[in-house]
Amino acid sequence: MSDELSVGTDPAEVGMDAGRLARLDARLARYVDDGQLPGFLVTVARHGKLVHVGRGGFRNLEERLPVEPGTRWRIFSMTKPVTSVAAMMLYEEGAFQLTDPIAKWLPEFAETRVYLAGSALKPVTTPQVEPIRVWHLLSHTSGLTYGFHHAHPVDAMYRALGHEWGTPPGADSAEVCRQWASVPLVFQPGSEWNYGVSTDVLGRLVEVLSGQPLDEFFASRIFAPLGMRDTSFGLREGDDVESLARLYAATPGQPGGAATGYAPLDAMGQAAHAKPAFLSGGGGLVSTAGDYLRFLEMLRRGGSYDGGRLLGPRTLAHMVSNHIPGGADLETFGRPLFAETPLRGVGFGLGFSMIIDAARYGVVSSVGDYSWGGAASTAFYVDPVEDLTVSFYTQLLPSSTLPIRNYLRSLANQAIVA
């Protein structure tokens, strides 16, 4: 696969129908035409062969800059699988066991209390019964949360410290971890699933265990072996600012006409124009579709791509297995949060969600298909049954605005004919 995303394989050679793949572009183009999406890029690869690249609309609508193969995207939470892979690389080197308490290396979390009752201003707390362990961070069962959820008094406590869609200016990963550790956990570690800053804390753990800043670990241990030359924490010196797509926020209920259905979100978007003080393992990377496809192909191939082996196949298989106790799905074990896709029929492993019941999930898909996405509506999934990788890029907050991830599955799967 080239960095230019050139399609060199006839879809029919890998059992896919080109005419049916065009339906994927048509559905996404309607979102653009209806004023609900500024632009998009989508890739489909099967058996390691890139068979479809679709793109439309603009990376910057106001300046009429089109989406191009080399467009850079803020991938937000699609950073999380990269951080999870980094941690498991250290696991394979014997740096820790998954059951180790994180306070062994991050002592600030040793005495973190657990919310019991009360308000954000006067919470009633209790001590941890179970310490936060490394696998709790990887599986989002740590009790940590996000300030932007607006669903729990602890979320409000995060916001009061400056943690909503960002972190306090100038604070690095060590400092933000100290701040999160000073706030109660939403629940006892291991007792529930809640999407939060767990992977950011995991990124800090990678730094402490490796003795390297997270950007240096990523660059030398992941990006260089995979040939990912255009992925970094924010733009680097010499990068073309115009190559970075503009960030937009949805304005629901106003599609089409004079109101476009979204508006530029430059105050937040400009944070990616340079390397930040906080290297967010949960959401700090910018990347290109070609670069991230190399990462996805590494996953699909069991931990190796283009001569660079990051993980052993057994480790990766463990990561993409459901780690929710009792084999439960997220709707049963998790907390009710906004989500672009249903939580029913979906499990969670070490850095990825996966479909454990396709009928309950409600979308044509394969059991074992694993995935994640980002806040600006980017998404990917890897289907081991069909040997398929699909990725999608745009820059529209929040990711719950449009049901794009469901369309990716239904329209890619209907194009498989052999």
CSV table of C-alpha atoms in Angstrom, one decimal:
chain,number,residue,atom,x,y,z
A,1,MET,CA,0.0,0.0,0.0
A,2,SER,CA,1.5,3.3,-1.0
A,3,ASP,CA,1.3,6.5,1.0
A,4,GLU,CA,-0.6,8.1,-1.9
A,5,LEU,CA,-3.4,5.6,-1.4
A,6,SER,CA,-3.3,4.4,-5.0
A,7,VAL,CA,-5.7,1.5,-5.7
A,8,GLY,CA,-3.8,-1.1,-7.6
A,9,THR,CA,-6.1,-4.1,-7.2
A,10,ASP,CA,-9.4,-4.8,-9.0
A,11,PRO,CA,-12.0,-5.4,-6.2
A,12,ALA,CA,-13.1,-8.5,-8.0
A,13,GLU,CA,-9.7,-10.1,-7.4
A,14,VAL,CA,-10.5,-10.1,-3.7
A,15,GLY,CA,-14.2,-10.9,-3.9
A,16,MET,CA,-15.7,-7.4,-3.8
A,17,ASP,CA,-17.9,-5.6,-6.3
A,18,ALA,CA,-16.7,-2.2,-7.5
A,19,GLY,CA,-20.3,-1.0,-8.3
A,20,ARG,CA,-21.4,-2.0,-4.8
A,21,LEU,CA,-18.4,-0.2,-3.2
A,22,ALA,CA,-19.5,2.9,-5.0
A,23,ARG,CA,-22.7,2.9,-2.8
A,24,LEU,CA,-20.4,3.7,0.2
A,25,ASP,CA,-19.2,6.9,-1.5
A,26,ALA,CA,-22.8,7.8,-2.6
A,27,ARG,CA,-24.1,7.6,0.9
A,28,LEU,CA,-21.2,9.7,2.3
A,29,ALA,CA,-21.6,12.2,-0.6
A,30,ARG,CA,-25.2,12.7,0.4
A,31,TYR,CA,-24.1,13.9,3.8
A,32,VAL,CA,-21.8,16.4,2.1
A,33,ASP,CA,-24.5,17.5,-0.4
A,34,ASP,CA,-27.0,17.9,2.4
A,35,GLY,CA,-24.7,20.2,4.4
A,36,GLN,CA,-24.2,17.7,7.2
A,37,LEU,CA,-20.5,16.8,6.5
A,38,PRO,CA,-17.7,19.1,5.2
A,39,GLY,CA,-15.7,16.3,3.5
A,40,PHE,CA,-14.6,12.7,3.8
A,41,LEU,CA,-12.1,10.1,2.9
A,42,VAL,CA,-12.8,6.3,3.2
A,43,THR,CA,-10.6,3.3,2.5
A,44,VAL,CA,-11.5,-0.4,2.1
A,45,ALA,CA,-8.8,-3.1,1.9
A,46,ARG,CA,-9.2,-6.9,1.7
A,47,HIS,CA,-6.6,-9.6,2.0
A,48,GLY,CA,-4.1,-6.7,2.3
A,49,LYS,CA,-5.0,-5.2,-1.0
A,50,LEU,CA,-6.4,-1.6,-1.1
A,51,VAL,CA,-9.4,-1.9,-3.4
A,52,HIS,CA,-11.3,1.3,-2.7
A,53,VAL,CA,-10.5,4.9,-1.8
A,54,GLY,CA,-13.4,7.3,-1.8
A,55,ARG,CA,-13.3,11.0,-1.0
A,56,GLY,CA,-15.5,14.1,-1.4
A,57,GLY,CA,-16.2,17.5,-0.1
A,58,PHE,CA,-13.6,19.8,1.4
A,59,ARG,CA,-10.9,19.6,4.1
A,60,ASN,CA,-11.5,23.4,4.5
A,61,LEU,CA,-14.9,24.4,3.2
A,62,GLU,CA,-14.4,28.2,3.6
A,63,GLU,CA,-11.2,28.2,1.5
A,64,ARG,CA,-12.5,25.5,-0.9
A,65,LEU,CA,-9.5,23.2,-0.2
A,66,PRO,CA,-10.5,19.7,-1.3
A,67,VAL,CA,-9.9,16.5,0.6
A,68,GLU,CA,-6.7,14.9,-0.8
A,69,PRO,CA,-5.0,11.6,-0.1
A,70,GLY,CA,-2.3,13.3,2.0
A,71,THR,CA,-4.8,15.4,4.1
A,72,ARG,CA,-3.9,15.3,7.8
A,73,TRP,CA,-6.7,14.5,10.2
A,74,ARG,CA,-7.0,14.9,14.0
A,75,ILE,CA,-7.7,11.3,14.8
A,76,PHE,CA,-8.5,12.0,18.5
A,77,SER,CA,-9.4,8.7,20.2
A,78,MET,CA,-8.0,6.6,17.3
A,79,THR,CA,-4.8,7.5,19.2
A,80,LYS,CA,-5.9,5.0,21.9
A,81,PRO,CA,-5.2,1.8,19.9
A,82,VAL,CA,-1.7,3.1,19.3
A,83,THR,CA,-1.1,3.7,23.0
A,84,SER,CA,-2.5,0.3,23.8
A,85,VAL,CA,-0.2,-1.3,21.3
A,86,ALA,CA,2.7,0.6,22.9
A,87,ALA,CA,1.8,-0.6,26.3
A,88,MET,CA,1.5,-4.2,25.2
A,89,MET,CA,4.9,-4.0,23.5
A,90,LEU,CA,6.3,-3.2,26.9
A,91,TYR,CA,4.3,-6.1,28.4
A,92,GLU,CA,5.9,-8.4,25.9
A,93,GLU,CA,9.3,-7.2,27.2
A,94,GLY,CA,8.3,-8.2,30.7
A,95,ALA,CA,7.9,-4.6,32.0
A,96,PHE,CA,4.7,-5.4,33.8
A,97,GLN,CA,1.9,-7.9,34.3
A,98,LEU,CA,-1.6,-6.9,33.4
A,99,THR,CA,-2.7,-7.4,36.9
A,100,ASP,CA,-0.1,-5.1,38.4
A,101,PRO,CA,-1.4,-2.1,40.3
A,102,ILE,CA,-0.5,1.1,38.4
A,103,ALA,CA,0.4,2.8,41.7
A,104,LYS,CA,3.6,0.7,41.5
A,105,TRP,CA,4.8,3.3,39.0
A,106,LEU,CA,2.2,6.1,39.4
A,107,PRO,CA,2.0,6.4,43.2
A,108,GLU,CA,-0.4,9.3,43.0
A,109,PHE,CA,-3.2,6.7,42.3
A,110,ALA,CA,-2.5,4.7,45.4
A,111,GLU,CA,-4.9,6.7,47.6
A,112,THR,CA,-7.5,7.8,45.0
A,113,ARG,CA,-10.9,7.7,46.6
A,114,VAL,CA,-14.1,6.3,45.0
A,115,TYR,CA,-17.3,8.3,44.7
A,116,LEU,CA,-20.2,7.1,46.8
A,117,ALA,CA,-22.8,9.9,46.9
A,118,GLY,CA,-23.3,13.6,47.0
A,119,SER,CA,-22.6,16.5,44.6
A,120,ALA,CA,-19.5,17.6,42.8
A,121,LEU,CA,-18.9,20.2,45.5
A,122,LYS,CA,-19.5,17.9,48.4
A,123,PRO,CA,-18.9,14.3,47.4
A,124,VAL,CA,-19.1,11.4,49.8
A,125,THR,CA,-16.2,9.0,49.0
A,126,THR,CA,-14.8,5.6,50.1
A,127,PRO,CA,-11.4,4.0,49.8
A,128,GLN,CA,-10.6,1.7,46.8
A,129,VAL,CA,-11.4,-1.9,47.5
A,130,GLU,CA,-9.6,-3.0,44.4
A,131,PRO,CA,-6.6,-0.9,43.1
A,132,ILE,CA,-6.5,0.3,39.6
A,133,ARG,CA,-4.5,-2.3,37.6
A,134,VAL,CA,-3.0,-2.0,34.2
A,135,TRP,CA,-5.7,-4.1,32.6
A,136,HIS,CA,-8.3,-1.7,34.0
A,137,LEU,CA,-6.7,1.2,32.1
A,138,LEU,CA,-6.6,-0.9,28.8
A,139,SER,CA,-10.2,-2.0,29.2
A,140,HIS,CA,-11.7,1.3,30.6
A,141,THR,CA,-12.8,-0.4,33.8
A,142,SER,CA,-10.6,1.8,36.0
A,143,GLY,CA,-13.3,4.2,37.3
A,144,LEU,CA,-11.7,7.2,35.5
A,145,THR,CA,-14.0,9.4,33.4
A,146,TYR,CA,-14.1,12.3,31.0
A,147,GLY,CA,-15.2,15.9,31.8
A,148,PHE,CA,-17.2,16.2,28.6
A,149,HIS,CA,-19.6,13.4,29.5
A,150,HIS,CA,-21.8,15.7,31.7
A,151,ALA,CA,-23.3,12.5,33.2
A,152,HIS,CA,-21.9,12.2,36.7
A,153,PRO,CA,-20.8,14.6,39.6
A,154,VAL,CA,-17.2,13.4,39.1
A,155,ASP,CA,-17.4,14.6,35.4
A,156,ALA,CA,-18.1,18.1,36.8
A,157,MET,CA,-15.1,17.8,39.1
A,158,TYR,CA,-12.9,17.1,36.1
A,159,ARG,CA,-14.3,20.2,34.3
A,160,ALA,CA,-13.7,22.3,37.4
A,161,LEU,CA,-10.0,21.4,37.1
A,162,GLY,CA,-10.0,22.4,33.4
A,163,HIS,CA,-10.5,18.9,31.9
A,164,GLU,CA,-13.3,18.9,29.4
A,165,TRP,CA,-12.2,18.9,25.7
A,166,GLY,CA,-8.6,19.7,26.7
A,167,THR,CA,-6.3,20.0,29.7
A,168,PRO,CA,-4.9,23.0,31.7
A,169,PRO,CA,-2.4,25.0,29.6
A,170,GLY,CA,1.2,24.0,30.1
A,171,ALA,CA,0.4,20.8,32.1
A,172,ASP,CA,2.3,17.7,30.9
A,173,SER,CA,1.3,14.1,31.3
A,174,ALA,CA,2.8,13.8,34.8
A,175,GLU,CA,0.9,16.8,36.0
A,176,VAL,CA,-2.5,15.9,34.5
A,177,CYS,CA,-2.2,12.4,36.0
A,178,ARG,CA,-1.6,14.0,39.4
A,179,GLN,CA,-4.8,16.1,38.9
A,180,TRP,CA,-6.9,13.2,37.9
A,181,ALA,CA,-5.6,11.1,40.8
A,182,SER,CA,-6.9,13.9,43.2
A,183,VAL,CA,-10.5,13.4,42.0
A,184,PRO,CA,-12.6,10.4,43.1
A,185,LEU,CA,-13.1,7.5,40.8
A,186,VAL,CA,-16.7,7.0,39.4
A,187,PHE,CA,-16.8,3.4,40.7
A,188,GLN,CA,-14.6,0.7,42.2
A,189,PRO,CA,-12.0,-0.4,39.7
A,190,GLY,CA,-13.1,-3.4,37.7
A,191,SER,CA,-16.8,-3.1,38.7
A,192,GLU,CA,-18.1,-1.3,35.6
A,193,TRP,CA,-17.1,0.1,32.2
A,194,ASN,CA,-16.8,3.8,31.6
A,195,TYR,CA,-15.1,5.6,28.8
A,196,GLY,CA,-12.6,8.1,30.1
A,197,VAL,CA,-9.0,9.2,30.5
A,198,SER,CA,-7.7,5.6,31.2
A,199,THR,CA,-5.6,5.5,28.0
A,200,ASP,CA,-4.1,8.9,28.8
A,201,VAL,CA,-2.9,7.5,32.1
A,202,LEU,CA,-1.7,4.4,30.2
A,203,GLY,CA,0.3,6.8,28.0
A,204,ARG,CA,2.0,8.2,31.1
A,205,LEU,CA,2.7,4.6,32.3
A,206,VAL,CA,4.4,4.0,28.9
A,207,GLU,CA,6.6,7.0,29.5
A,208,VAL,CA,7.6,5.9,33.0
A,209,LEU,CA,8.3,2.3,32.0
A,210,SER,CA,10.2,3.2,28.9
A,211,GLY,CA,12.0,6.2,30.1
A,212,GLN,CA,11.0,8.1,27.0
A,213,PRO,CA,8.4,10.8,26.2
A,214,LEU,CA,5.4,9.3,24.5
A,215,ASP,CA,6.1,11.0,21.2
A,216,GLU,CA,9.7,9.6,21.1
A,217,PHE,CA,8.5,6.1,21.9
A,218,PHE,CA,5.8,6.3,19.2
A,219,ALA,CA,8.2,7.7,16.7
A,220,SER,CA,11.0,5.1,17.2
A,221,ARG,CA,9.1,2.0,18.3
A,222,ILE,CA,5.9,2.2,16.2
A,223,PHE,CA,5.9,4.8,13.4
A,224,ALA,CA,9.4,4.2,12.1
A,225,PRO,CA,9.1,0.4,11.8
A,226,LEU,CA,5.7,0.8,10.1
A,227,GLY,CA,6.8,3.6,7.8
A,228,MET,CA,4.3,6.0,9.3
A,229,ARG,CA,6.0,9.2,8.3
A,230,ASP,CA,3.1,11.7,8.7
A,231,THR,CA,1.8,10.8,12.1
A,232,SER,CA,2.7,13.0,15.1
A,233,PHE,CA,1.4,14.8,18.2
A,234,GLY,CA,0.3,17.9,16.4
A,235,LEU,CA,2.0,19.3,13.3
A,236,ARG,CA,5.7,19.3,13.3
A,237,GLU,CA,8.0,22.1,12.2
A,238,GLY,CA,8.0,22.3,8.5
A,239,ASP,CA,4.6,20.6,8.1
A,240,ASP,CA,2.1,22.3,5.8
A,241,VAL,CA,-0.6,23.8,8.0
A,242,GLU,CA,-3.0,23.8,5.0
A,243,SER,CA,-2.7,20.0,4.8
A,244,LEU,CA,-4.5,19.7,8.2
A,245,ALA,CA,-8.3,19.6,7.7
A,246,ARG,CA,-10.3,22.3,9.4
A,247,LEU,CA,-12.2,21.2,12.5
A,248,TYR,CA,-16.0,21.7,12.6
A,249,ALA,CA,-18.7,21.3,15.2
A,250,ALA,CA,-22.2,20.1,14.3
A,251,THR,CA,-25.1,22.5,14.5
A,252,PRO,CA,-27.9,19.9,14.8
A,253,GLY,CA,-31.2,20.7,13.2
A,254,GLN,CA,-29.9,23.1,10.6
A,255,PRO,CA,-28.8,21.1,7.6
A,256,GLY,CA,-28.8,22.6,4.1
A,257,GLY,CA,-29.7,26.0,3.0
A,258,ALA,CA,-27.9,29.0,4.5
A,259,ALA,CA,-27.1,27.2,7.7
A,260,THR,CA,-24.7,24.4,6.8
A,261,GLY,CA,-25.3,22.1,9.7
A,262,TYR,CA,-21.8,22.7,11.1
A,263,ALA,CA,-19.5,25.6,11.9
A,264,PRO,CA,-15.7,26.0,12.2
A,265,LEU,CA,-14.2,25.2,15.6
A,266,ASP,CA,-10.9,27.0,15.3
A,267,ALA,CA,-10.2,27.6,18.9
A,268,MET,CA,-10.0,23.9,19.5
A,269,GLY,CA,-8.7,22.9,16.1
A,270,GLN,CA,-5.7,25.2,16.3
A,271,ALA,CA,-4.3,23.1,19.2
A,272,ALA,CA,-3.1,20.6,16.7
A,273,HIS,CA,-1.0,23.2,14.8
A,274,ALA,CA,2.0,22.4,17.0
A,275,LYS,CA,3.2,19.8,19.5
A,276,PRO,CA,1.2,20.3,22.8
A,277,ALA,CA,2.7,20.2,26.3
A,278,PHE,CA,0.4,17.3,27.1
A,279,LEU,CA,1.1,14.3,24.9
A,280,SER,CA,-2.3,12.7,25.0
A,281,GLY,CA,-2.2,9.0,24.6
A,282,GLY,CA,-6.0,9.1,24.5
A,283,GLY,CA,-6.4,11.6,21.7
A,284,GLY,CA,-3.4,13.7,20.6
A,285,LEU,CA,-2.3,12.4,17.2
A,286,VAL,CA,-2.7,13.8,13.8
A,287,SER,CA,-2.3,11.3,10.9
A,288,THR,CA,-3.1,10.6,7.3
A,289,ALA,CA,-5.3,7.8,5.9
A,290,GLY,CA,-2.2,6.2,4.3
A,291,ASP,CA,-0.3,6.2,7.5
A,292,TYR,CA,-3.1,4.9,9.7
A,293,LEU,CA,-3.8,2.2,7.1
A,294,ARG,CA,-0.3,0.8,7.8
A,295,PHE,CA,-1.2,0.6,11.5
A,296,LEU,CA,-4.5,-1.2,10.7
A,297,GLU,CA,-2.7,-3.6,8.4
A,298,MET,CA,-0.3,-4.4,11.2
A,299,LEU,CA,-3.3,-5.3,13.4
A,300,ARG,CA,-4.9,-7.4,10.7
A,301,ARG,CA,-1.7,-9.3,10.1
A,302,GLY,CA,-1.2,-10.2,13.7
A,303,GLY,CA,1.3,-7.6,14.8
A,304,SER,CA,3.6,-7.1,11.8
A,305,TYR,CA,3.6,-5.0,8.7
A,306,ASP,CA,6.2,-4.2,6.0
A,307,GLY,CA,8.9,-6.0,7.9
A,308,GLY,CA,8.2,-4.2,11.2
A,309,ARG,CA,6.9,-6.6,13.9
A,310,LEU,CA,5.4,-4.7,16.9
A,311,LEU,CA,3.6,-7.5,18.7
A,312,GLY,CA,3.2,-11.3,18.6
A,313,PRO,CA,0.0,-12.8,17.2
A,314,ARG,CA,-1.0,-14.3,20.6
A,315,THR,CA,-0.7,-10.9,22.3
A,316,LEU,CA,-2.8,-9.2,19.7
A,317,ALA,CA,-5.5,-11.9,19.8
A,318,HIS,CA,-5.7,-11.4,23.6
A,319,MET,CA,-6.2,-7.6,23.0
A,320,VAL,CA,-9.1,-8.1,20.7
A,321,SER,CA,-10.9,-10.6,22.9
A,322,ASN,CA,-13.8,-9.4,25.1
A,323,HIS,CA,-12.5,-8.7,28.6
A,324,ILE,CA,-15.8,-7.6,30.1
A,325,PRO,CA,-16.5,-9.9,33.1
A,326,GLY,CA,-18.8,-12.8,32.3
A,327,GLY,CA,-18.6,-12.1,28.6
A,328,ALA,CA,-21.1,-9.3,29.0
A,329,ASP,CA,-21.7,-6.5,26.5
A,330,LEU,CA,-21.2,-2.8,27.2
A,331,GLU,CA,-24.9,-2.1,27.4
A,332,THR,CA,-25.1,-4.5,30.3
A,333,PHE,CA,-21.8,-3.7,32.1
A,334,GLY,CA,-21.2,-0.1,31.0
A,335,ARG,CA,-22.7,3.3,31.8
A,336,PRO,CA,-25.2,5.0,29.5
A,337,LEU,CA,-23.2,7.5,27.5
A,338,PHE,CA,-23.7,9.1,24.1
A,339,ALA,CA,-22.4,6.8,21.4
A,340,GLU,CA,-22.4,6.8,17.6
A,341,THR,CA,-23.0,3.0,17.6
A,342,PRO,CA,-25.1,0.8,19.9
A,343,LEU,CA,-23.5,-0.6,23.0
A,344,ARG,CA,-25.6,-3.8,22.8
A,345,GLY,CA,-23.8,-6.8,21.4
A,346,VAL,CA,-20.5,-5.0,21.8
A,347,GLY,CA,-17.7,-6.1,24.1
A,348,PHE,CA,-14.4,-4.4,25.0
A,349,GLY,CA,-10.8,-5.8,25.1
A,350,LEU,CA,-7.5,-4.2,25.7
A,351,GLY,CA,-7.8,-1.0,23.6
A,352,PHE,CA,-10.6,-2.0,21.2
A,353,SER,CA,-14.3,-2.7,21.1
A,354,MET,CA,-15.5,-5.8,19.3
A,355,ILE,CA,-18.8,-7.2,18.1
A,356,ILE,CA,-19.8,-10.2,20.2
A,357,ASP,CA,-23.4,-10.6,19.0
A,358,ALA,CA,-24.0,-9.3,15.5
A,359,ALA,CA,-27.8,-9.8,15.7
A,360,ARG,CA,-28.0,-7.9,18.9
A,361,TYR,CA,-25.7,-5.2,17.5
A,362,GLY,CA,-28.2,-4.7,14.7
A,363,VAL,CA,-25.9,-4.2,11.8
A,364,VAL,CA,-24.6,-6.7,9.2
A,365,SER,CA,-21.2,-7.5,10.6
A,366,SER,CA,-18.9,-10.3,11.8
A,367,VAL,CA,-18.5,-11.6,15.3
A,368,GLY,CA,-15.0,-10.6,16.3
A,369,ASP,CA,-14.8,-7.4,14.2
A,370,TYR,CA,-12.9,-4.9,16.3
A,371,SER,CA,-12.8,-1.2,16.1
A,372,TRP,CA,-12.6,2.3,17.5
A,373,GLY,CA,-13.2,5.9,16.4
A,374,GLY,CA,-12.4,9.5,17.3
A,375,ALA,CA,-14.3,12.5,18.6
A,376,ALA,CA,-14.3,14.2,15.2
A,377,SER,CA,-16.2,11.2,13.6
A,378,THR,CA,-13.1,9.3,12.3
A,379,ALA,CA,-13.5,5.6,12.6
A,380,PHE,CA,-12.0,2.2,11.6
A,381,TYR,CA,-12.7,-1.5,11.9
A,382,VAL,CA,-10.8,-4.7,11.3
A,383,ASP,CA,-12.9,-7.7,10.3
A,384,PRO,CA,-10.8,-10.9,10.8
A,385,VAL,CA,-13.6,-13.1,9.4
A,386,GLU,CA,-13.7,-11.3,6.1
A,387,ASP,CA,-10.0,-10.2,6.3
A,388,LEU,CA,-11.1,-6.6,5.8
A,389,THR,CA,-10.0,-3.2,7.0
A,390,VAL,CA,-12.1,-0.1,6.6
A,391,SER,CA,-11.2,3.4,7.7
A,392,PHE,CA,-13.0,6.7,7.6
A,393,TYR,CA,-11.9,10.3,8.0
A,394,THR,CA,-13.6,13.6,8.5
A,395,GLN,CA,-13.5,16.4,11.1
A,396,LEU,CA,-16.9,16.8,12.6
A,397,LEU,CA,-17.6,17.0,16.4
A,398,PRO,CA,-19.2,15.2,18.1
A,399,SER,CA,-18.9,11.7,16.7
A,400,SER,CA,-22.5,10.9,17.6
A,401,THR,CA,-23.8,13.4,15.1
A,402,LEU,CA,-24.2,10.9,12.2
A,403,PRO,CA,-24.5,7.1,12.1
A,404,ILE,CA,-21.4,6.8,9.9
A,405,ARG,CA,-19.9,3.8,11.6
A,406,ASN,CA,-23.0,1.7,11.0
A,407,TYR,CA,-23.0,2.7,7.3
A,408,LEU,CA,-19.4,1.8,7.0
A,409,ARG,CA,-20.1,-1.8,8.1
A,410,SER,CA,-23.4,-2.3,6.2
A,411,LEU,CA,-22.1,-0.8,2.9
A,412,ALA,CA,-18.7,-2.4,3.0
A,413,ASN,CA,-20.2,-5.8,3.8
A,414,GLN,CA,-22.8,-5.6,1.1
A,415,ALA,CA,-20.0,-5.2,-1.4
A,416,ILE,CA,-18.4,-8.6,-0.5
A,417,VAL,CA,-19.6,-11.0,-3.1
A,418,ALA,CA,-17.2,-13.9,-2.7
